[in-house]
PDB file of C-alpha atoms and ligand atoms in Angstrom:
ATOM      1  CA  MET A 293     -34.549 171.080 -93.925  1.00 41.00           C
ATOM      2  CA  SER A 294     -32.584 170.405 -90.605  1.00 42.00           C
ATOM      3  CA  THR A 295     -28.800 171.527 -91.467  1.00 41.00           C
ATOM      4  CA  ALA A 296     -27.184 170.400 -88.847  1.00 43.00           C
ATOM      5  CA  PRO A 297     -29.453 167.695 -87.871  1.00 46.00           C
ATOM      6  CA  GLU A 298     -29.352 165.724 -84.444  1.00 47.00           C
ATOM      7  CA  THR A 299     -27.514 161.962 -85.186  1.00 52.00           C
ATOM      8  CA  LYS A 300     -28.062 158.679 -83.217  1.00 59.00           C
ATOM      9  CA  ARG A 301     -26.228 155.925 -82.820  1.00 79.00           C
ATOM     10  CA  LEU A 302     -27.129 154.077 -85.783  1.00 93.00           C
ATOM     11  CA  ALA A 303     -27.283 150.269 -85.399  1.00 93.00           C
ATOM     12  CA  LEU A 304     -24.545 149.238 -87.771  1.00 95.00           C
ATOM     13  CA  ALA A 305     -22.583 152.008 -86.622  1.00 94.00           C
ATOM     14  CA  ARG A 306     -21.180 150.950 -83.583  1.00 93.00           C
ATOM     15  CA  ALA A 307     -18.050 149.152 -81.616  1.00 93.00           C
ATOM     16  CA  GLY A 308     -16.677 148.197 -78.589  1.00 93.00           C
ATOM     17  CA  VAL A 309     -13.296 146.473 -79.404  1.00 97.00           C
ATOM     18  CA  ASP A 310     -10.622 148.629 -80.931  1.00 98.00           C
ATOM     19  CA  ARG A 311      -9.176 147.385 -84.163  1.00 98.00           C
ATOM     20  CA  ALA A 312      -5.492 147.153 -83.055  1.00 98.00           C
ATOM     21  CA  ALA A 313      -4.348 147.274 -86.594  1.00 98.00           C
ATOM     22  CA  HIS A 314      -0.751 147.340 -85.597  1.00 98.00           C
ATOM     23  CA  HIS A 315      -0.760 143.815 -84.702  1.00 98.00           C
ATOM     24  CA  ARG A 316      -2.017 142.573 -88.016  1.00 98.00           C
ATOM     25  CA  PHE A 317       1.532 142.311 -89.478  1.00 97.00           C
ATOM     26  CA  ASP A 318       3.520 140.625 -86.152  1.00 98.00           C
ATOM     27  CA  GLU A 319       2.653 137.485 -86.499  1.00 97.00           C
ATOM     28  CA  PRO A 320       4.334 135.917 -83.161  1.00 98.00           C
ATOM     29  CA  TRP A 321       1.669 138.364 -81.196  1.00 98.00           C
ATOM     30  CA  LEU A 322      -0.947 137.069 -83.546  1.00 98.00           C
ATOM     31  CA  ALA A 323       0.073 133.323 -82.616  1.00 97.00           C
ATOM     32  CA  ALA A 324       0.153 134.154 -78.898  1.00 98.00           C
ATOM     33  CA  ALA A 325      -3.055 136.221 -78.848  1.00 98.00           C
ATOM     34  CA  TRP A 326      -4.786 133.527 -80.772  1.00 97.00           C
ATOM     35  CA  SER A 327      -3.530 130.635 -77.816  1.00 96.00           C
ATOM     36  CA  HIS A 328      -4.523 132.864 -75.322  1.00 97.00           C
ATOM     37  CA  PRO A 329      -7.402 131.458 -72.812  1.00 97.00           C
ATOM     38  CA  SER A 330      -9.241 134.900 -72.635  1.00 98.00           C
ATOM     39  CA  THR A 331      -9.179 135.033 -76.486  1.00 98.00           C
ATOM     40  CA  LYS A 332     -12.556 134.929 -78.380  1.00 98.00           C
ATOM     41  CA  VAL A 333     -13.842 133.497 -81.411  1.00 98.00           C
ATOM     42  CA  LEU A 334     -16.625 134.125 -83.908  1.00 98.00           C
ATOM     43  CA  PRO A 335     -17.381 131.733 -86.214  1.00 97.00           C
ATOM     44  CA  ILE A 336     -18.735 132.789 -89.265  1.00 98.00           C
ATOM     45  CA  ALA A 337     -19.769 130.642 -92.747  1.00 97.00           C
ATOM     46  CA  GLY A 338     -21.617 132.639 -95.980  1.00 96.00           C
ATOM     47  CA  GLY A 339     -22.372 136.004 -93.267  1.00 97.00           C
ATOM     48  CA  GLU A 340     -23.994 133.970 -90.766  1.00 97.00           C
ATOM     49  CA  VAL A 341     -23.193 133.352 -87.075  1.00 97.00           C
ATOM     50  CA  PHE A 342     -24.466 131.835 -83.775  1.00 96.00           C
ATOM     51  CA  VAL A 343     -26.342 134.100 -81.880  1.00 96.00           C
ATOM     52  CA  VAL A 344     -27.935 133.061 -78.686  1.00 95.00           C
ATOM     53  CA  ASP A 345     -31.416 135.050 -77.938  1.00 95.00           C
ATOM     54  CA  THR A 346     -31.583 137.128 -74.521  1.00 94.00           C
ATOM     55  CA  GLU A 347     -34.432 138.943 -72.810  1.00 94.00           C
ATOM     56  CA  THR A 348     -33.330 142.409 -74.164  1.00 91.00           C
ATOM     57  CA  GLY A 349     -31.942 140.782 -77.675  1.00 94.00           C
ATOM     58  CA  SER A 350     -29.319 138.777 -79.165  1.00 96.00           C
ATOM     59  CA  GLU A 351     -25.606 137.956 -78.286  1.00 97.00           C
ATOM     60  CA  LEU A 352     -23.102 136.017 -80.310  1.00 97.00           C
ATOM     61  CA  VAL A 353     -21.794 133.280 -79.510  1.00 96.00           C
ATOM     62  CA  LEU A 354     -17.999 133.275 -79.203  1.00 96.00           C
ATOM     63  CA  LEU A 355     -15.508 130.490 -78.444  1.00 95.00           C
ATOM     64  CA  PRO A 356     -12.793 130.117 -76.611  1.00 96.00           C
ATOM     65  CA  SER A 357     -10.073 129.304 -79.303  1.00 95.00           C
ATOM     66  CA  PHE A 358      -9.598 125.788 -77.718  1.00 94.00           C
ATOM     67  CA  GLU A 359     -12.846 124.936 -78.553  1.00 93.00           C
ATOM     68  CA  ALA A 360     -12.724 126.642 -81.963  1.00 93.00           C
ATOM     69  CA  PRO A 361     -12.434 124.523 -85.175  1.00 92.00           C
ATOM     70  CA  GLN A 362      -8.633 124.504 -85.994  1.00 89.00           C
ATOM     71  CA  THR A 363      -9.358 125.412 -89.500  1.00 92.00           C
ATOM     72  CA  GLY A 364     -10.595 127.978 -91.623  1.00 95.00           C
ATOM     73  CA  ASP A 365      -9.104 131.649 -92.152  1.00 96.00           C
ATOM     74  CA  ARG A 366      -8.315 133.675 -89.099  1.00 97.00           C
ATOM     75  CA  TYR A 367      -9.483 137.482 -89.251  1.00 98.00           C
ATOM     76  CA  PHE A 368      -8.413 139.180 -86.114  1.00 98.00           C
ATOM     77  CA  LEU A 369     -10.734 141.838 -85.306  1.00 98.00           C
ATOM     78  CA  GLY A 370      -9.065 143.799 -82.209  1.00 98.00           C
ATOM     79  CA  THR A 371      -8.530 143.862 -78.507  1.00 98.00           C
ATOM     80  CA  ASP A 372     -10.946 145.426 -75.443  1.00 97.00           C
ATOM     81  CA  GLU A 373     -10.048 147.359 -73.300  1.00 96.00           C
ATOM     82  CA  ASP A 374      -9.382 144.169 -70.858  1.00 97.00           C
ATOM     83  CA  GLY A 375      -7.051 143.070 -73.138  1.00 96.00           C
ATOM     84  CA  VAL A 376      -9.209 140.466 -74.831  1.00 98.00           C
ATOM     85  CA  SER A 377      -8.330 139.804 -78.242  1.00 98.00           C
ATOM     86  CA  TYR A 378     -11.137 138.628 -80.776  1.00 98.00           C
ATOM     87  CA  PHE A 379     -11.156 136.532 -84.143  1.00 98.00           C
ATOM     88  CA  ALA A 380     -13.204 135.660 -86.804  1.00 98.00           C
ATOM     89  CA  LEU A 381     -13.259 132.555 -87.858  1.00 98.00           C
ATOM     90  CA  ALA A 382     -14.139 131.805 -91.369  1.00 97.00           C
ATOM     91  CA  GLY A 383     -15.392 128.323 -92.700  1.00 96.00           C
ATOM     92  CA  GLU A 384     -16.994 126.435 -95.477  1.00 94.00           C
ATOM     93  CA  SER A 385     -19.857 125.698 -92.416  1.00 94.00           C
ATOM     94  CA  LEU A 386     -20.577 126.706 -89.085  1.00 93.00           C
ATOM     95  CA  PRO A 387     -19.127 123.900 -86.537  1.00 89.00           C
ATOM     96  CA  GLY A 388     -21.414 121.439 -86.113  1.00 81.00           C
ATOM     97  CA  ARG A 389     -21.782 121.429 -82.186  1.00 66.00           C
ATOM     98  CA  LEU A 390     -24.138 123.711 -80.867  1.00 66.00           C
ATOM     99  CA  ASP A 391     -24.398 124.496 -77.149  1.00 69.00           C
ATOM    100  CA  GLY A 392     -27.530 125.248 -75.849  1.00 80.00           C
ATOM    101  CA  ASP A 393     -30.171 127.396 -77.385  1.00 89.00           C
ATOM    102  CA  ALA A 394     -27.253 129.063 -79.959  1.00 93.00           C
ATOM    103  CA  ARG A 395     -28.700 129.427 -83.369  1.00 94.00           C
ATOM    104  CA  PRO A 396     -27.182 130.693 -86.656  1.00 95.00           C
ATOM    105  CA  ALA A 397     -27.921 134.069 -87.737  1.00 96.00           C
ATOM    106  CA  GLY A 398     -27.008 137.144 -90.212  1.00 97.00           C
ATOM    107  CA  LEU A 399     -26.363 141.169 -89.529  1.00 96.00           C
ATOM    108  CA  ARG A 400     -29.372 141.916 -91.411  1.00 94.00           C
ATOM    109  CA  GLU A 401     -31.473 140.142 -88.650  1.00 94.00           C
ATOM    110  CA  VAL A 402     -29.768 140.864 -85.408  1.00 96.00           C
ATOM    111  CA  GLY A 403     -27.907 144.049 -86.112  1.00 95.00           C
ATOM    112  CA  GLY A 404     -30.245 146.017 -84.155  1.00 93.00           C
ATOM    113  CA  THR A 405     -30.233 143.845 -81.186  1.00 94.00           C
ATOM    114  CA  LEU A 406     -26.752 143.069 -80.394  1.00 96.00           C
ATOM    115  CA  SER A 407     -24.958 145.262 -77.814  1.00 96.00           C
ATOM    116  CA  ASP A 408     -22.210 147.784 -79.266  1.00 95.00           C
ATOM    117  CA  ARG A 409     -19.164 145.023 -78.988  1.00 97.00           C
ATOM    118  CA  ASP A 410     -20.915 142.404 -80.772  1.00 98.00           C
ATOM    119  CA  ALA A 411     -22.428 144.504 -83.177  1.00 97.00           C
ATOM    120  CA  GLY A 412     -19.041 146.053 -84.354  1.00 97.00           C
ATOM    121  CA  LEU A 413     -17.464 142.568 -84.145  1.00 98.00           C
ATOM    122  CA  LEU A 414     -20.095 141.640 -86.316  1.00 98.00           C
ATOM    123  CA  VAL A 415     -20.443 144.132 -89.173  1.00 97.00           C
ATOM    124  CA  HIS A 416     -16.393 143.800 -89.398  1.00 98.00           C
ATOM    125  CA  ALA A 417     -16.286 140.148 -89.677  1.00 98.00           C
ATOM    126  CA  VAL A 418     -19.434 139.560 -92.394  1.00 98.00           C
ATOM    127  CA  ALA A 419     -17.492 142.722 -95.091  1.00 97.00           C
ATOM    128  CA  LEU A 420     -14.468 140.836 -94.381  1.00 98.00           C
ATOM    129  CA  GLU A 421     -15.535 137.237 -94.823  1.00 97.00           C
ATOM    130  CA  HIS A 422     -17.683 138.177 -98.210  1.00 96.00           C
ATOM    131  CA  TRP A 423     -14.725 140.289 -99.443  1.00 97.00           C
ATOM    132  CA  HIS A 424     -12.348 137.141 -99.207  1.00 97.00           C
ATOM    133  CA  ARG A 425     -14.736 134.700-100.628  1.00 95.00           C
ATOM    134  CA  LEU A 426     -15.132 136.863-103.857  1.00 94.00           C
ATOM    135  CA  HIS A 427     -10.653 138.122-104.430  1.00 96.00           C
ATOM    136  CA  SER A 428      -9.218 134.781-105.101  1.00 97.00           C
ATOM    137  CA  PHE A 429      -7.737 136.191-107.689  1.00 98.00           C
ATOM    138  CA  CYS A 430      -5.310 139.136-108.288  1.00 98.00           C
ATOM    139  CA  SER A 431      -7.210 141.443-110.125  1.00 97.00           C
ATOM    140  CA  ARG A 432      -3.388 142.623-112.052  1.00 98.00           C
ATOM    141  CA  CYS A 433      -2.252 139.601-113.163  1.00 98.00           C
ATOM    142  CA  GLY A 434      -5.140 136.617-112.231  1.00 98.00           C
ATOM    143  CA  HIS A 435      -2.907 134.388-110.512  1.00 98.00           C
ATOM    144  CA  ARG A 436      -4.065 133.334-107.111  1.00 98.00           C
ATOM    145  CA  THR A 437      -4.109 135.292-103.626  1.00 98.00           C
ATOM    146  CA  GLU A 438      -3.527 134.938-100.462  1.00 97.00           C
ATOM    147  CA  LYS A 439      -4.685 136.130 -97.234  1.00 97.00           C
ATOM    148  CA  ALA A 440      -2.244 138.359 -95.007  1.00 97.00           C
ATOM    149  CA  GLY A 441      -2.276 140.864 -92.420  1.00 97.00           C
ATOM    150  CA  ALA A 442      -4.168 138.878 -90.040  1.00 98.00           C
ATOM    151  CA  GLY A 443      -7.296 138.739 -93.084  1.00 98.00           C
ATOM    152  CA  HIS A 444      -6.721 142.613 -94.186  1.00 98.00           C
ATOM    153  CA  VAL A 445      -4.985 142.288 -96.977  1.00 98.00           C
ATOM    154  CA  ARG A 446      -4.969 139.873 -99.429  1.00 98.00           C
ATOM    155  CA  ARG A 447      -1.279 138.990-101.506  1.00 98.00           C
ATOM    156  CA  CYS A 448      -0.490 137.896-105.041  1.00 98.00           C
ATOM    157  CA  THR A 449       1.267 134.622-105.227  1.00 98.00           C
ATOM    158  CA  SER A 450       2.831 135.268-107.978  1.00 98.00           C
ATOM    159  CA  CYS A 451       3.176 139.531-108.567  1.00 98.00           C
ATOM    160  CA  ALA A 452       3.340 140.463-105.244  1.00 97.00           C
ATOM    161  CA  ALA A 453       0.504 142.777-105.832  1.00 98.00           C
ATOM    162  CA  GLU A 454      -1.130 143.765-102.543  1.00 98.00           C
ATOM    163  CA  HIS A 455      -5.228 143.911-102.326  1.00 98.00           C
ATOM    164  CA  TYR A 456      -7.541 145.553 -99.382  1.00 97.00           C
ATOM    165  CA  PRO A 457     -10.810 145.079 -98.643  1.00 96.00           C
ATOM    166  CA  ARG A 458     -12.889 147.006-100.916  1.00 92.00           C
ATOM    167  CA  THR A 459     -16.058 149.321 -99.528  1.00 95.00           C
ATOM    168  CA  ASP A 460     -18.434 150.941-101.816  1.00 97.00           C
ATOM    169  CA  PRO A 461     -19.237 153.904-101.152  1.00 98.00           C
ATOM    170  CA  ALA A 462     -23.413 154.601-101.779  1.00 98.00           C
ATOM    171  CA  VAL A 463     -25.649 157.347-101.205  1.00 98.00           C
ATOM    172  CA  ILE A 464     -29.039 157.484 -99.603  1.00 98.00           C
ATOM    173  CA  MET A 465     -30.687 160.781 -99.194  1.00 98.00           C
ATOM    174  CA  LEU A 466     -34.126 162.290 -98.231  1.00 98.00           C
ATOM    175  CA  ILE A 467     -35.065 164.963-100.327  1.00 98.00           C
ATOM    176  CA  THR A 468     -37.560 167.552 -99.531  1.00 98.00           C
ATOM    177  CA  ASP A 469     -39.922 170.253-101.324  1.00 97.00           C
ATOM    178  CA  GLU A 470     -40.804 173.672-100.413  1.00 96.00           C
ATOM    179  CA  GLU A 471     -43.662 172.347 -98.388  1.00 96.00           C
ATOM    180  CA  ASP A 472     -41.295 170.217 -96.421  1.00 97.00           C
ATOM    181  CA  ARG A 473     -42.883 167.008 -97.616  1.00 98.00           C
ATOM    182  CA  CYS A 474     -40.209 164.203 -98.272  1.00 97.00           C
ATOM    183  CA  LEU A 475     -39.472 162.337-101.339  1.00 98.00           C
ATOM    184  CA  LEU A 476     -39.911 158.098-101.052  1.00 97.00           C
ATOM    185  CA  GLY A 477     -39.593 155.730-103.879  1.00 97.00           C
ATOM    186  CA  ARG A 478     -40.311 152.037-104.179  1.00 95.00           C
ATOM    187  CA  GLN A 479     -38.784 149.445-106.029  1.00 93.00           C
ATOM    188  CA  ALA A 480     -40.906 146.742-108.021  1.00 89.00           C
ATOM    189  CA  LEU A 481     -39.850 144.245-106.773  1.00 91.00           C
ATOM    190  CA  TRP A 482     -40.375 145.445-103.214  1.00 91.00           C
ATOM    191  CA  PRO A 483     -43.521 144.415-100.563  1.00 90.00           C
ATOM    192  CA  GLU A 484     -46.249 145.866-101.737  1.00 90.00           C
ATOM    193  CA  GLY A 485     -46.559 149.330 -99.360  1.00 92.00           C
ATOM    194  CA  ARG A 486     -42.627 149.358 -98.949  1.00 94.00           C
ATOM    195  CA  TRP A 487     -41.529 152.720 -99.037  1.00 95.00           C
ATOM    196  CA  SER A 488     -37.852 154.318 -98.439  1.00 96.00           C
ATOM    197  CA  THR A 489     -35.555 156.949 -99.242  1.00 97.00           C
ATOM    198  CA  LEU A 490     -33.564 157.508-102.799  1.00 97.00           C
ATOM    199  CA  ALA A 491     -30.453 155.845-102.741  1.00 97.00           C
ATOM    200  CA  GLY A 492     -27.178 154.949-105.387  1.00 97.00           C
ATOM    201  CA  PHE A 493     -23.876 154.021-105.977  1.00 98.00           C
ATOM    202  CA  VAL A 494     -21.247 157.155-106.232  1.00 98.00           C
ATOM    203  CA  GLU A 495     -19.526 156.949-109.770  1.00 98.00           C
ATOM    204  CA  PRO A 496     -15.777 157.163-110.439  1.00 97.00           C
ATOM    205  CA  GLY A 497     -14.770 160.078-110.595  1.00 97.00           C
ATOM    206  CA  GLU A 498     -17.749 161.845-108.821  1.00 97.00           C
ATOM    207  CA  SER A 499     -18.009 163.738-105.099  1.00 97.00           C
ATOM    208  CA  ILE A 500     -20.586 161.839-103.114  1.00 97.00           C
ATOM    209  CA  GLU A 501     -22.637 165.694-103.281  1.00 97.00           C
ATOM    210  CA  GLN A 502     -22.407 165.588-106.813  1.00 97.00           C
ATOM    211  CA  ALA A 503     -24.038 161.718-106.924  1.00 98.00           C
ATOM    212  CA  VAL A 504     -26.970 162.531-104.389  1.00 98.00           C
ATOM    213  CA  VAL A 505     -28.376 165.226-107.011  1.00 98.00           C
ATOM    214  CA  ARG A 506     -27.503 162.779-109.879  1.00 98.00           C
ATOM    215  CA  GLU A 507     -29.178 159.730-108.894  1.00 97.00           C
ATOM    216  CA  VAL A 508     -32.497 161.275-107.315  1.00 97.00           C
ATOM    217  CA  ARG A 509     -32.367 163.310-111.159  1.00 97.00           C
ATOM    218  CA  GLU A 510     -31.883 159.945-112.626  1.00 96.00           C
ATOM    219  CA  GLU A 511     -34.327 157.784-110.818  1.00 96.00           C
ATOM    220  CA  ALA A 512     -37.284 160.418-110.061  1.00 97.00           C
ATOM    221  CA  GLY A 513     -36.322 163.550-112.256  1.00 97.00           C
ATOM    222  CA  VAL A 514     -36.633 165.437-109.366  1.00 98.00           C
ATOM    223  CA  ARG A 515     -33.777 168.647-109.267  1.00 98.00           C
ATOM    224  CA  VAL A 516     -31.611 169.088-105.908  1.00 98.00           C
ATOM    225  CA  GLY A 517     -30.654 171.866-104.635  1.00 96.00           C
ATOM    226  CA  GLU A 518     -28.051 172.088-101.585  1.00 94.00           C
ATOM    227  CA  VAL A 519     -27.491 168.710 -99.680  1.00 97.00           C
ATOM    228  CA  ALA A 520     -26.444 168.510 -96.132  1.00 97.00           C
ATOM    229  CA  TYR A 521     -24.150 165.269 -95.192  1.00 97.00           C
ATOM    230  CA  VAL A 522     -26.060 163.896 -91.969  1.00 96.00           C
ATOM    231  CA  ALA A 523     -24.406 160.641 -90.845  1.00 96.00           C
ATOM    232  CA  SER A 524     -23.003 156.654 -92.406  1.00 96.00           C
ATOM    233  CA  GLN A 525     -23.199 153.572 -91.810  1.00 96.00           C
ATOM    234  CA  PRO A 526     -21.522 150.458 -93.383  1.00 96.00           C
ATOM    235  CA  TRP A 527     -23.591 148.215 -94.813  1.00 96.00           C
ATOM    236  CA  PRO A 528     -22.044 145.065 -95.847  1.00 95.00           C
ATOM    237  CA  PHE A 529     -24.619 143.181 -98.347  1.00 92.00           C
ATOM    238  CA  PRO A 530     -22.150 142.891 -99.439  1.00 92.00           C
ATOM    239  CA  SER A 531     -19.657 145.600 -99.262  1.00 95.00           C
ATOM    240  CA  SER A 532     -21.315 149.382 -99.127  1.00 97.00           C
ATOM    241  CA  LEU A 533     -20.757 152.264 -97.243  1.00 98.00           C
ATOM    242  CA  MET A 534     -24.077 154.295 -97.187  1.00 97.00           C
ATOM    243  CA  LEU A 535     -23.524 157.754 -96.628  1.00 98.00           C
ATOM    244  CA  GLY A 536     -26.757 159.601 -95.686  1.00 98.00           C
ATOM    245  CA  PHE A 537     -27.708 163.311 -97.149  1.00 98.00           C
ATOM    246  CA  VAL A 538     -30.954 165.250 -96.767  1.00 98.00           C
ATOM    247  CA  GLY A 539     -31.435 167.744 -99.155  1.00 98.00           C
ATOM    248  CA  LYS A 540     -33.572 170.002-101.204  1.00 97.00           C
ATOM    249  CA  ALA A 541     -35.184 169.934-104.029  1.00 98.00           C
ATOM    250  CA  ALA A 542     -34.549 173.319-106.474  1.00 96.00           C
ATOM    251  CA  PRO A 543     -37.305 175.621-106.996  1.00 92.00           C
ATOM    252  CA  GLY A 544     -39.438 174.186-109.829  1.00 93.00           C
ATOM    253  CA  GLY A 545     -37.516 170.935-109.852  1.00 94.00           C
ATOM    254  CA  THR A 546     -40.047 169.239-107.878  1.00 94.00           C
ATOM    255  CA  GLY A 547     -42.231 167.511-110.925  1.00 96.00           C
ATOM    256  CA  ILE A 548     -41.517 163.666-110.787  1.00 96.00           C
ATOM    257  CA  THR A 549     -41.022 161.148-113.429  1.00 95.00           C
ATOM    258  CA  VAL A 550     -39.599 157.847-112.188  1.00 93.00           C
ATOM    259  CA  ASP A 551     -36.723 155.924-114.642  1.00 85.00           C
ATOM    260  CA  GLY A 552     -38.747 152.912-114.255  1.00 85.00           C
ATOM    261  CA  GLU A 553     -35.847 150.157-113.928  1.00 85.00           C
ATOM    262  CA  GLU A 554     -34.271 151.667-110.344  1.00 85.00           C
ATOM    263  CA  LEU A 555     -38.073 152.785-109.215  1.00 93.00           C
ATOM    264  CA  SER A 556     -41.171 151.813-110.273  1.00 94.00           C
ATOM    265  CA  GLU A 557     -42.776 154.695-108.207  1.00 95.00           C
ATOM    266  CA  ALA A 558     -41.937 158.118-106.476  1.00 97.00           C
ATOM    267  CA  ARG A 559     -43.978 160.371-104.406  1.00 96.00           C
ATOM    268  CA  TRP A 560     -43.764 163.777-101.925  1.00 98.00           C
ATOM    269  CA  PHE A 561     -45.461 162.873 -98.919  1.00 97.00           C
ATOM    270  CA  SER A 562     -46.099 165.287 -95.901  1.00 97.00           C
ATOM    271  CA  ARG A 563     -46.453 163.645 -92.176  1.00 96.00           C
ATOM    272  CA  SER A 564     -49.960 163.554 -91.988  1.00 95.00           C
ATOM    273  CA  GLU A 565     -49.972 161.307 -95.098  1.00 96.00           C
ATOM    274  CA  LEU A 566     -46.998 159.327 -94.533  1.00 95.00           C
ATOM    275  CA  LYS A 567     -48.778 159.257 -90.444  1.00 93.00           C
ATOM    276  CA  ALA A 568     -51.825 158.046 -92.038  1.00 93.00           C
ATOM    277  CA  GLY A 569     -50.736 155.218 -94.393  1.00 93.00           C
ATOM    278  CA  MET A 570     -48.356 153.658 -91.628  1.00 92.00           C
ATOM    279  CA  GLU A 571     -51.722 153.676 -89.245  1.00 90.00           C
ATOM    280  CA  ALA A 572     -53.813 152.266 -92.126  1.00 91.00           C
ATOM    281  CA  GLY A 573     -50.511 149.322 -92.689  1.00 90.00           C
ATOM    282  CA  GLU A 574     -50.723 150.530 -96.374  1.00 92.00           C
ATOM    283  CA  ILE A 575     -47.544 152.000 -96.075  1.00 93.00           C
ATOM    284  CA  LEU A 576     -44.192 150.155 -94.678  1.00 92.00           C
ATOM    285  CA  PRO A 577     -41.531 152.385 -93.542  1.00 88.00           C
ATOM    286  CA  PRO A 578     -37.556 151.512 -94.309  1.00 89.00           C
ATOM    287  CA  SER A 579     -36.599 148.905 -91.812  1.00 83.00           C
ATOM    288  CA  GLY A 580     -35.197 149.449 -88.518  1.00 84.00           C
ATOM    289  CA  ILE A 581     -31.236 149.256 -88.631  1.00 90.00           C
ATOM    290  CA  SER A 582     -31.326 151.070 -91.897  1.00 92.00           C
ATOM    291  CA  ILE A 583     -29.743 154.033 -92.397  1.00 95.00           C
ATOM    292  CA  ALA A 584     -33.079 155.156 -94.630  1.00 95.00           C
ATOM    293  CA  ARG A 585     -35.468 154.960 -91.464  1.00 93.00           C
ATOM    294  CA  HIS A 586     -32.544 156.962 -89.319  1.00 94.00           C
ATOM    295  CA  LEU A 587     -33.517 159.534 -92.251  1.00 96.00           C
ATOM    296  CA  VAL A 588     -37.269 159.649 -92.523  1.00 96.00           C
ATOM    297  CA  GLU A 589     -37.706 159.968 -88.585  1.00 94.00           C
ATOM    298  CA  LEU A 590     -34.936 163.003 -88.278  1.00 95.00           C
ATOM    299  CA  TRP A 591     -37.794 164.753 -90.824  1.00 96.00           C
ATOM    300  CA  TYR A 592     -40.637 162.585 -89.524  1.00 95.00           C
ATOM    301  CA  GLY A 593     -39.800 164.420 -86.192  1.00 94.00           C
ATOM    302  CA  GLU A 594     -40.244 160.945 -84.222  1.00 90.00           C
ATOM    303  CA  PRO A 595     -39.566 157.013 -84.263  1.00 88.00           C
ATOM    304  CA  LEU A 596     -41.636 155.590 -86.908  1.00 86.00           C
ATOM    305  CA  PRO A 597     -43.754 152.630 -85.891  1.00 77.00           C
ATOM    306  CA  ALA A 598     -41.902 149.003 -85.856  1.00 68.00           C
ATOM    307  CA  ALA A 599     -41.003 147.714 -89.055  1.00 53.00           C
ATOM    308  CA  ALA A 600     -42.486 144.623 -90.459  1.00 46.00           C
ATOM    309  CA  ARG A 601     -39.591 142.536 -91.580  1.00 41.00           C
ATOM    310  CA  TRP A 602     -38.731 142.377 -95.169  1.00 37.00           C
TER     311      TRP A 602
HETATM  312 ZN1   ZN B  61      -0.572 139.205-109.425  1.00 63.15          ZN
END
C-alpha cells in the first residue's frame, strides 16, 4: 500500500472561480453584479445545462444576463480573476431558444471534459439546484422555506430557522491484501463485468476511518487494518462528498462473505488478472470521472483503458 499516494486533480474537484461568499447577503452588490454586461449566467434545470462540444472536450453555454430568462432562481456562484460574476439560473426547464450547436447535458456526462472553471461552476450549480428542489419545507416546524444568501441558504418563513445546503459524506476505499491484490465488488444491478471499489455512507457518530472499516466488513466480510486518506471530490448525484481511502486487510481477515444486498460479488484481483480481464472485455473499470477509478489507478500503477459508459 502506498501510504502517501500521489494525487492527481480529480475531475469534479476542480475550480476556476472564487466563490466570493462575502457577497451572498449583499443585495445591492448582487443586483449590480446580475445586471453587469460582463456577467455570465448558467441556466440549469433538473441537473442539465447547455454545452457545446469542442475539439478537445466541451464548454458550458453561459449567457449574458440580459439574454437569460428573467424568471427562475438565481444562485451566485462567484467571481473570476477578471472580475466577471457567475450565476446559475434554476428553472422548470431550460430556455427554449438554442444557439448553434448547443445541446443539453449533465455533469456525469461532461464533468470530465470541461475546463477547470466550467467543471467547478457546474458541480456547484448541480448540487445547489438539487438541494433547493428538495428543501421547500422547514425541517424544524414544517412551514415553507424561501431562498436566501444568493442561493446558499433557505430560511423558514415561519420560525426563521436557517437551513444550509446538505452534503452527505461517503467513504470509498481500495483495500489490498498481503499479496497486494485489490478488493473489488459488484452490485447486482450493474452492467455485466462492471467492478468497482467498495463504498458507503458515513453514519451518525462515526469517524470516516471507522466507516471504512465497517463498510468493508458489512459488504464483503473482510476485516481492515490500517487505512490512509487519499483525496476527496464532490459527487452531487444527488449530494455526496466522496472521501477516498486506501487500506490494508488485517492479517487473517481476507476471507470474503458478501452481504448479498449491497454487493452481489466481491473478489481479490491481482494486477495481471485485472489487466487480462479488461483486455478480454470481461471487466469494465470504474467510470472516468469517479474517484473509484483514481483509487484503482493508484494501485494499478498506470491509467486504465477508457471506460465504457454506464
Ligand atoms: Zn420553521
